[in-house]
């Protein structure tokens, strides 16, 4: 059996880092972890080929070669996924589809022969059995959740890891919270399930043995959801492993803001090699946080929590949302001020959307406020799939004001300087210098792109001189973040230009 595993193409997005990874000659930011895990569960006598369309083009010959095509995708990859499905149908090749896109919008994929709704691990054994028996089509669905202790390590050998800026693994699934705009719990449940620490160390050993050194993303939606297991099991073992290997990786993950209340957990994560965490801040407007069931963020000084994490060695990347029912016209300036004053460099700001499967989606549907067939899964592309209470033009104009303000060179480098001032680099005496040739080349490229050709050149050089004089140990991080800022600015400039040329979203909201 010849199986073609396909990961559809992403559009240019905030997290694609397309303009940043070009500095280190990488083709994509992250590998398709789900497909690589599923590949490890398929029979060993099946011949596998994986095509990540973010790395290389999908050719007709690839599809002709396959007996079956297996696609995994998220909502943001929908357009590319539909093109792949059409091409497979044109060649008469059977299709299996899984992942978040197929799970939340399964009714839209009538042309998919084998449809996986939910977690793929639950159904691979049945799928393989059905293929061998000649079953022509089937929908695989279960109300249960996968036992992650039985989940295998990814098949890194079927991709070229040198194509990727970072690699990834997963410790847990599920989230104890109930944010009404988030579909994580509808897909993975509230109960937090984890792999064993032995599984994680085995997966890290596999990555280490490939020769890869650099960033590794724990893709958990809330890494700290099972604190006792982290504190008493995984993190102590991970610290020992990282010390023994001289810290070959820098870890980053997603957490909730209440990590700032737990000094022991913060210190363990930093000692284990974590240097960056993404946190959904969402809004400085507490009424909007309450509206969206984001109770873990209320009754606290959010800025103080963020700065504390910076001082303890964890850089905070923040998610922000505008368009809540409780937002007023001053929310845009409030968001700008909050982001600038907290020193969050990677601030992902989006307009509120209601993904299928969320409580917000169901609520807006009852209120007859949903706009069908407009959800893109890209929360920074100014698409809106419901009728907001704030005037749509004011919402979009205000949103564009936020992103163009925080990423214009003057404000960005002011914020970057403030972050470097407040940030304390972790003290890890066992760590060897992982300054690769790629990173050195990236610095020299930045001298040209940012320092000579870029509109930020004055701010860039003035900032780097300040870093050398005041915080020289942070110089590699400072260069990296300057390059990230270049990517973010390019993305939002393109979004602003495309909006000015095309008022499709505005017409849809206004009923035009």
Coordinates of C-alpha atoms in Angstrom, one line a residue:
X1 CA 0.0 0.0 0.0
X2 CA 1.5 3.3 -1.1
X3 CA 0.3 6.2 1.2
X4 CA 0.8 9.9 0.4
X5 CA 0.6 12.0 3.5
X6 CA -0.2 15.6 2.6
X7 CA 0.0 18.7 4.7
X8 CA -1.8 21.6 2.9
X9 CA -0.3 25.0 2.4
X10 CA -0.7 27.8 5.0
X11 CA -1.4 31.3 3.8
X12 CA 1.0 34.0 5.0
X13 CA 0.1 34.5 8.7
X14 CA 1.4 36.0 11.9
X15 CA 2.7 32.5 13.0
X16 CA 4.0 31.4 9.6
X17 CA 7.1 33.6 10.3
X18 CA 7.6 33.6 6.5
X19 CA 9.6 36.8 6.4
X20 CA 11.6 35.8 9.5
X21 CA 12.7 32.2 8.6
X22 CA 14.1 33.4 5.3
X23 CA 16.9 34.9 7.4
X24 CA 18.0 31.4 8.4
X25 CA 17.2 29.7 5.0
X26 CA 14.3 27.7 6.4
X27 CA 11.2 26.8 4.4
X28 CA 8.6 26.5 7.2
X29 CA 8.4 27.3 10.9
X30 CA 7.0 24.0 12.2
X31 CA 6.6 20.4 10.9
X32 CA 3.2 18.6 10.6
X33 CA 3.3 16.8 14.0
X34 CA -0.1 15.1 13.6
X35 CA 0.8 13.5 10.3
X36 CA 4.2 12.4 11.6
X37 CA 2.5 10.8 14.6
X38 CA -0.1 9.0 12.4
X39 CA 2.7 7.8 10.1
X40 CA 4.2 5.9 13.1
X41 CA 0.9 4.1 13.6
X42 CA 0.5 2.8 10.0
X43 CA 1.7 -0.7 9.1
X44 CA 5.4 -1.1 8.6
X45 CA 5.0 -2.8 5.2
X46 CA 3.1 0.3 3.8
X47 CA 5.2 2.7 1.8
X48 CA 4.9 6.2 3.0
X49 CA 5.7 9.6 1.4
X50 CA 5.0 12.9 3.1
X51 CA 4.6 16.2 1.2
X52 CA 4.4 19.3 3.2
X53 CA 3.1 21.9 0.7
X54 CA 4.7 24.6 2.8
X55 CA 8.0 23.0 1.8
X56 CA 7.5 21.8 -1.8
X57 CA 4.8 21.8 -4.5
X58 CA 2.4 18.9 -4.8
X59 CA 2.8 17.4 -8.3
X60 CA 0.5 15.3 -10.3
X61 CA 3.1 12.5 -10.3
X62 CA 2.9 12.4 -6.5
X63 CA -0.9 11.7 -6.5
X64 CA -0.6 9.2 -9.4
X65 CA 1.9 7.3 -7.3
X66 CA -0.4 6.9 -4.3
X67 CA -3.0 4.2 -3.5
X68 CA -4.5 6.5 -0.9
X69 CA -3.9 10.1 0.2
X70 CA -4.1 11.1 3.8
X71 CA -4.6 14.8 4.6
X72 CA -4.4 16.5 7.9
X73 CA -5.3 20.2 8.2
X74 CA -6.4 23.1 10.3
X75 CA -9.1 25.6 9.4
X76 CA -6.6 28.2 8.1
X77 CA -5.5 25.6 5.5
X78 CA -9.0 25.1 4.1
X79 CA -8.4 26.7 0.7
X80 CA -5.3 24.6 0.0
X81 CA -7.1 21.5 1.3
X82 CA -10.0 21.9 -1.1
X83 CA -7.6 22.2 -4.0
X84 CA -5.8 19.0 -2.9
X85 CA -9.1 17.1 -2.6
X86 CA -10.2 18.2 -6.1
X87 CA -6.9 17.1 -7.6
X88 CA -7.1 13.7 -5.9
X89 CA -10.7 13.2 -7.1
X90 CA -9.6 14.2 -10.7
X91 CA -7.1 11.3 -10.5
X92 CA -9.4 8.9 -8.8
X93 CA -7.3 8.5 -5.7
X94 CA -9.0 7.6 -2.4
X95 CA -8.8 10.3 0.3
X96 CA -8.6 10.1 4.1
X97 CA -9.0 13.4 6.0
X98 CA -8.4 14.3 9.6
X99 CA -7.4 17.1 11.9
X100 CA -9.3 20.1 13.3
X101 CA -10.6 21.3 9.9
X102 CA -12.3 18.0 9.1
X103 CA -13.5 17.6 12.7
X104 CA -15.3 20.9 13.0
X105 CA -16.5 21.2 9.4
X106 CA -17.0 17.5 8.5
X107 CA -20.3 18.1 6.7
X108 CA -18.4 20.2 4.1
X109 CA -16.2 17.3 2.9
X110 CA -18.5 15.0 1.1
X111 CA -15.7 14.0 -1.4
X112 CA -13.5 12.6 1.4
X113 CA -13.8 8.8 1.4
X114 CA -12.5 8.2 4.9
X115 CA -13.4 11.0 7.4
X116 CA -11.8 11.2 10.8
X117 CA -13.8 13.2 13.3
X118 CA -11.8 13.8 16.5
X119 CA -8.5 12.4 17.4
X120 CA -6.9 10.1 14.8
X121 CA -5.2 7.7 17.2
X122 CA -8.6 6.3 18.1
X123 CA -9.4 5.1 14.6
X124 CA -6.2 4.2 12.8
X125 CA -6.4 0.5 13.7
X126 CA -10.0 0.3 12.3
X127 CA -9.0 2.4 9.3
X128 CA -6.1 0.0 8.4
X129 CA -8.4 -3.0 8.9
X130 CA -11.1 -1.4 6.6
X131 CA -8.5 -0.6 3.9
X132 CA -7.2 -4.2 3.9
X133 CA -10.8 -5.5 3.7
X134 CA -11.6 -3.2 0.7
X135 CA -14.2 -0.9 2.5
X136 CA -14.8 1.9 0.1
X137 CA -15.7 4.7 2.5
X138 CA -16.4 5.3 6.2
X139 CA -16.8 8.0 8.8
X140 CA -14.7 7.4 12.0
X141 CA -16.1 9.1 15.1
X142 CA -16.0 8.5 18.8
X143 CA -17.2 10.2 21.9
X144 CA -14.0 9.0 23.7
X145 CA -10.6 10.7 23.8
X146 CA -7.3 9.1 23.0
X147 CA -5.0 7.6 25.7
X148 CA -1.8 9.6 25.1
X149 CA 0.3 7.0 26.9
X150 CA -0.2 4.8 23.8
X151 CA 0.7 7.6 21.3
X152 CA 3.9 6.8 19.4
X153 CA 6.8 9.1 18.7
X154 CA 6.7 11.0 15.4
X155 CA 8.3 9.5 12.3
X156 CA 11.0 12.2 11.8
X157 CA 12.7 10.1 9.3
X158 CA 10.1 10.8 6.6
X159 CA 10.8 14.5 6.4
X160 CA 13.9 16.6 6.1
X161 CA 14.2 18.3 9.4
X162 CA 16.6 20.9 8.0
X163 CA 13.6 22.5 6.2
X164 CA 12.1 23.6 9.5
X165 CA 13.0 26.5 11.8
X166 CA 11.8 24.6 14.9
X167 CA 10.5 21.1 15.7
X168 CA 7.6 20.1 18.0
X169 CA 6.2 17.5 20.4
X170 CA 3.2 17.2 22.7
X171 CA 2.9 16.4 26.3
X172 CA -0.8 17.0 27.0
X173 CA -4.3 17.5 25.5
X174 CA -7.3 19.1 27.0
X175 CA -7.9 22.3 29.0
X176 CA -9.7 22.9 32.3
X177 CA -11.0 26.4 31.2
X178 CA -14.1 27.3 29.1
X179 CA -13.2 30.4 27.1
X180 CA -16.3 30.7 24.9
X181 CA -14.4 31.6 21.6
X182 CA -12.0 28.6 21.9
X183 CA -12.7 25.2 20.3
X184 CA -10.0 23.3 22.1
X185 CA -12.3 21.7 24.7
X186 CA -14.9 20.8 22.1
X187 CA -12.1 18.8 20.3
X188 CA -10.0 17.6 23.2
X189 CA -12.2 17.9 26.3
X190 CA -11.7 19.5 29.7
X191 CA -9.9 16.6 31.3
X192 CA -6.2 16.9 30.8
X193 CA -4.5 13.8 29.4
X194 CA -0.8 13.5 29.3
X195 CA 2.0 11.3 28.0
X196 CA 4.4 9.8 30.4
X197 CA 7.7 11.6 31.1
X198 CA 9.5 8.6 29.6
X199 CA 7.6 9.1 26.3
X200 CA 8.7 12.8 26.3
X201 CA 12.3 12.0 27.0
X202 CA 12.3 9.3 24.3
X203 CA 10.9 11.7 21.8
X204 CA 13.5 14.3 22.7
X205 CA 16.2 11.7 22.4
X206 CA 14.9 10.9 18.8
X207 CA 15.1 14.6 18.0
X208 CA 18.5 14.9 19.5
X209 CA 19.8 12.0 17.5
X210 CA 18.8 13.7 14.2
X211 CA 21.4 16.3 14.9
X212 CA 18.8 19.1 15.3
X213 CA 19.7 21.9 17.7
X214 CA 17.4 24.8 18.4
X215 CA 13.8 25.6 19.3
X216 CA 11.3 22.9 20.2
X217 CA 7.6 23.7 20.6
X218 CA 5.5 21.9 23.1
X219 CA 2.2 22.3 21.2
X220 CA 0.0 21.8 24.3
X221 CA -2.9 24.2 24.4
X222 CA -2.2 24.8 28.1
X223 CA 1.1 23.2 29.2
X224 CA 0.6 23.9 32.9
X225 CA -2.9 22.3 33.1
X226 CA -1.6 19.3 35.0
X227 CA 0.8 21.1 37.4
X228 CA 1.4 18.2 39.8
X229 CA 2.7 16.0 37.0
X230 CA 4.9 18.7 35.8
X231 CA 6.4 19.6 39.1
X232 CA 6.8 16.1 40.5
X233 CA 7.6 14.2 37.4
X234 CA 8.3 15.7 34.0
X235 CA 10.2 18.9 34.7
X236 CA 12.7 17.4 37.2
X237 CA 13.5 14.6 34.7
X238 CA 13.6 17.1 31.9
X239 CA 16.1 19.3 33.8
X240 CA 18.4 16.3 34.4
X241 CA 18.2 15.3 30.7
X242 CA 18.9 18.9 29.5
X243 CA 21.8 19.3 31.8
X244 CA 23.3 16.0 30.7
X245 CA 22.9 17.0 27.0
X246 CA 24.2 20.6 27.7
X247 CA 20.9 22.2 26.8
X248 CA 20.6 21.4 23.1
X249 CA 17.1 22.9 22.8
X250 CA 15.2 26.0 23.7
X251 CA 11.6 25.1 24.6
X252 CA 8.5 27.2 24.1
X253 CA 4.8 26.5 24.8
X254 CA 1.4 27.9 25.6
X255 CA 0.2 28.5 29.2
X256 CA -2.4 30.5 31.1
X257 CA -1.6 33.8 32.9
X258 CA -1.9 32.2 36.4
X259 CA 1.5 30.6 35.9
X260 CA 2.7 33.9 37.3
X261 CA 1.3 32.9 40.7
X262 CA 3.5 29.8 40.9
X263 CA 7.1 30.7 41.4
X264 CA 8.1 27.0 41.8
X265 CA 6.6 26.1 38.5
X266 CA 8.2 29.1 36.7
X267 CA 11.7 28.3 38.1
X268 CA 11.4 24.6 37.1
X269 CA 10.3 25.5 33.6
X270 CA 13.2 27.9 33.2
X271 CA 15.7 25.4 34.5
X272 CA 14.3 22.8 32.1
X273 CA 15.1 25.1 29.2
X274 CA 11.8 26.9 28.6
X275 CA 12.4 30.5 27.5
X276 CA 9.1 31.6 25.9
X277 CA 5.4 31.2 26.7
X278 CA 2.4 32.2 24.7
X279 CA -0.5 33.5 26.9
X280 CA -4.0 34.5 25.8
X281 CA -4.2 37.9 27.4
X282 CA -7.2 38.9 25.2
X283 CA -8.2 42.2 26.6
X284 CA -7.4 44.9 29.2
X285 CA -11.2 45.3 29.4
X286 CA -12.3 43.1 32.3
X287 CA -16.0 43.2 31.2
X288 CA -14.9 41.6 27.9
X289 CA -12.9 38.9 29.8
X290 CA -16.0 38.1 31.9
X291 CA -18.2 38.1 28.8
X292 CA -15.9 35.4 27.2
X293 CA -15.6 33.3 30.3
X294 CA -11.9 34.1 30.6
X295 CA -12.1 34.1 34.4
X296 CA -8.4 33.1 34.9
X297 CA -7.5 36.6 33.6
X298 CA -9.8 38.7 35.8
X299 CA -9.1 40.2 39.2
X300 CA -5.4 40.5 38.6
X301 CA -2.8 43.0 37.4
X302 CA -2.1 41.5 33.9
X303 CA 0.8 43.8 33.2
X304 CA 2.4 43.0 36.5
X305 CA 2.0 39.3 35.9
X306 CA 3.7 39.6 32.4
X307 CA 6.6 41.7 33.7
X308 CA 7.2 39.2 36.5
X309 CA 7.5 36.4 34.0
X310 CA 10.0 38.5 31.9
X311 CA 12.1 39.2 35.0
X312 CA 12.2 35.5 35.8
X313 CA 13.4 34.5 32.4
X314 CA 10.2 33.7 30.4
X315 CA 9.4 35.9 27.4
X316 CA 5.7 36.3 27.0
X317 CA 4.0 36.2 23.6
X318 CA 0.5 37.6 23.9
X319 CA -2.8 37.0 22.2
X320 CA -5.2 39.9 22.0
X321 CA -8.8 40.2 20.7
X322 CA -11.0 43.1 19.8
X323 CA -14.7 43.0 18.9
X324 CA -16.3 41.7 22.1
X325 CA -19.8 42.9 22.8
X326 CA -18.5 44.8 25.8
X327 CA -15.8 46.6 23.8
X328 CA -16.2 50.3 23.3
X329 CA -14.4 52.7 20.9
X330 CA -11.6 53.3 23.4
X331 CA -10.6 49.6 23.3
X332 CA -8.2 50.2 20.5
X333 CA -6.1 52.8 22.4
X334 CA -6.3 50.6 25.5
X335 CA -4.9 47.7 23.6
X336 CA -2.1 49.7 22.2
X337 CA -1.1 51.2 25.6
X338 CA -1.3 47.8 27.3
X339 CA 1.0 46.1 24.7
X340 CA 3.5 48.9 24.8
X341 CA 3.6 49.1 28.6
X342 CA 3.8 45.4 29.1
X343 CA 6.8 44.9 26.8
X344 CA 5.2 42.1 24.8
X345 CA 7.1 41.8 21.5
X346 CA 5.1 39.1 19.8
X347 CA 1.6 40.5 20.2
X348 CA -0.9 38.6 18.0
X349 CA -3.9 40.9 17.8
X350 CA -7.0 39.6 16.1
X351 CA -10.7 40.4 15.6
X352 CA -13.1 38.2 17.5
X353 CA -14.4 35.2 15.5
X354 CA -16.6 32.3 16.4
X355 CA -15.1 29.0 15.3
X356 CA -17.6 26.2 14.7
X357 CA -17.9 24.0 17.8
X358 CA -17.5 26.9 20.3
X359 CA -20.0 28.2 22.8
X360 CA -19.7 31.6 21.2
X361 CA -20.7 30.1 17.8
X362 CA -23.8 28.5 19.3
X363 CA -24.7 31.7 21.2
X364 CA -24.4 33.9 18.0
X365 CA -26.3 31.4 16.0
X366 CA -29.2 31.6 18.5
X367 CA -29.0 35.4 18.2
X368 CA -29.0 35.2 14.4
X369 CA -25.7 37.1 14.2
X370 CA -23.6 34.5 12.4
X371 CA -22.3 35.1 8.9
X372 CA -21.9 31.7 7.3
X373 CA -19.0 30.6 5.1
X374 CA -16.7 33.4 6.2
X375 CA -14.7 31.7 9.0
X376 CA -11.0 31.5 7.8
X377 CA -9.2 30.2 10.9
X378 CA -6.7 33.1 10.4
X379 CA -7.3 35.4 13.4
X380 CA -5.3 38.3 12.0
X381 CA -6.7 38.6 8.5
X382 CA -9.6 41.0 9.4
X383 CA -12.3 38.4 8.5
X384 CA -15.3 38.4 10.8
X385 CA -17.9 35.6 10.8
X386 CA -20.6 37.4 12.9
X387 CA -22.3 40.8 13.2
X388 CA -20.5 42.7 15.9
X389 CA -22.2 45.2 18.2
X390 CA -19.5 47.8 17.5
X391 CA -19.9 49.4 14.1
X392 CA -18.0 47.1 11.6
X393 CA -16.0 49.9 9.9
X394 CA -14.9 51.3 13.3
X395 CA -13.9 47.8 14.4
X396 CA -11.8 47.0 11.4
X397 CA -10.3 50.5 11.3
X398 CA -9.5 50.3 15.0
X399 CA -8.0 46.9 14.6
X400 CA -5.7 48.2 11.8
X401 CA -4.8 51.1 14.0
X402 CA -3.6 48.7 16.7
X403 CA -1.4 46.5 14.5
X404 CA 0.1 49.3 12.4
X405 CA 0.8 51.3 15.5
X406 CA 2.5 48.6 17.6
X407 CA 4.6 47.4 14.7
X408 CA 5.7 50.7 13.3
X409 CA 9.4 50.9 13.8
X410 CA 9.4 53.7 16.5
X411 CA 6.9 51.9 18.8
X412 CA 8.2 48.5 18.1
X413 CA 11.8 49.3 19.0
X414 CA 10.7 51.3 22.1
X415 CA 8.8 48.2 23.2
X416 CA 11.7 45.9 22.4
X417 CA 14.1 48.1 24.4
X418 CA 11.7 48.0 27.4
X419 CA 11.4 44.3 27.2
X420 CA 15.2 43.8 27.1
X421 CA 15.5 46.2 30.1
X422 CA 13.1 44.1 32.2
X423 CA 14.1 40.7 31.0
X424 CA 16.5 38.5 33.0
X425 CA 18.2 35.9 30.9
X426 CA 18.2 32.4 32.6
X427 CA 21.4 31.3 34.3
X428 CA 22.1 27.9 32.9
X429 CA 25.8 27.1 33.6
X430 CA 25.7 23.7 31.8
X431 CA 24.4 25.3 28.6
X432 CA 26.8 25.3 25.6
X433 CA 26.8 28.1 23.1
X434 CA 24.2 27.1 20.5
X435 CA 25.0 30.1 18.3
X436 CA 24.8 28.3 14.9
X437 CA 26.2 29.4 11.6
X438 CA 22.6 30.0 10.5
X439 CA 22.1 32.5 13.3
X440 CA 25.3 34.3 12.6
X441 CA 24.3 34.6 8.9
X442 CA 20.9 35.8 10.0
X443 CA 22.5 38.6 11.9
X444 CA 24.5 39.8 8.8
X445 CA 21.4 39.5 6.7
X446 CA 19.5 41.7 9.2
X447 CA 22.3 44.3 8.9
X448 CA 21.3 44.6 5.2
X449 CA 17.5 44.1 5.3
X450 CA 16.8 46.0 8.5
X451 CA 19.9 48.2 8.9
X452 CA 20.3 49.4 5.3
X453 CA 17.2 48.6 3.2
X454 CA 14.5 48.7 5.9
X455 CA 12.5 51.7 7.0
X456 CA 13.5 50.8 10.6
X457 CA 17.3 51.2 9.9
X458 CA 17.8 54.2 12.3
X459 CA 15.9 52.5 15.1
X460 CA 17.5 49.2 14.5
X461 CA 21.1 50.4 14.7
X462 CA 20.4 52.7 17.7
X463 CA 18.8 49.8 19.5
X464 CA 21.6 47.3 18.8
X465 CA 24.2 49.8 20.0
X466 CA 22.2 50.2 23.2
X467 CA 22.1 46.5 23.7
X468 CA 25.8 46.1 23.2
X469 CA 26.5 48.8 25.8
X470 CA 23.8 47.9 28.4
X471 CA 22.7 44.3 28.0
X472 CA 25.3 42.5 25.8
X473 CA 24.2 39.0 27.0
X474 CA 20.9 39.5 25.3
X475 CA 22.4 40.5 22.0
X476 CA 21.4 37.2 20.1
X477 CA 17.8 37.4 21.5
X478 CA 17.6 41.1 20.6
X479 CA 18.6 40.4 17.0
X480 CA 16.1 37.5 16.8
X481 CA 13.3 39.7 18.1
X482 CA 14.1 42.5 15.7
X483 CA 13.8 40.0 12.8
X484 CA 10.5 38.8 14.2
X485 CA 9.3 42.4 14.3
X486 CA 10.2 42.8 10.7
X487 CA 8.0 39.8 9.8
X488 CA 5.1 41.0 11.9
X489 CA 5.2 44.5 10.3
X490 CA 5.3 43.0 6.8
X491 CA 2.3 40.8 7.5
X492 CA 0.2 43.6 8.9
X493 CA 1.2 46.0 6.1
X494 CA 0.0 43.5 3.6
X495 CA -3.3 43.0 5.5
X496 CA -3.9 46.7 5.5
X497 CA -3.2 47.0 1.8
X498 CA -5.5 44.1 0.9
X499 CA -8.3 45.5 3.0
X500 CA -8.0 48.9 1.3
X501 CA -8.3 47.2 -2.1
X502 CA -11.1 44.8 -1.2
X503 CA -14.1 45.6 1.0
X504 CA -15.5 42.1 0.7
X505 CA -15.6 41.6 4.5
X506 CA -17.3 45.0 5.1
X507 CA -19.9 44.2 2.4
X508 CA -20.6 40.9 4.0
X509 CA -21.1 42.3 7.5
X510 CA -23.2 45.1 6.2
X511 CA -25.4 42.7 4.2
X512 CA -24.1 43.9 0.8

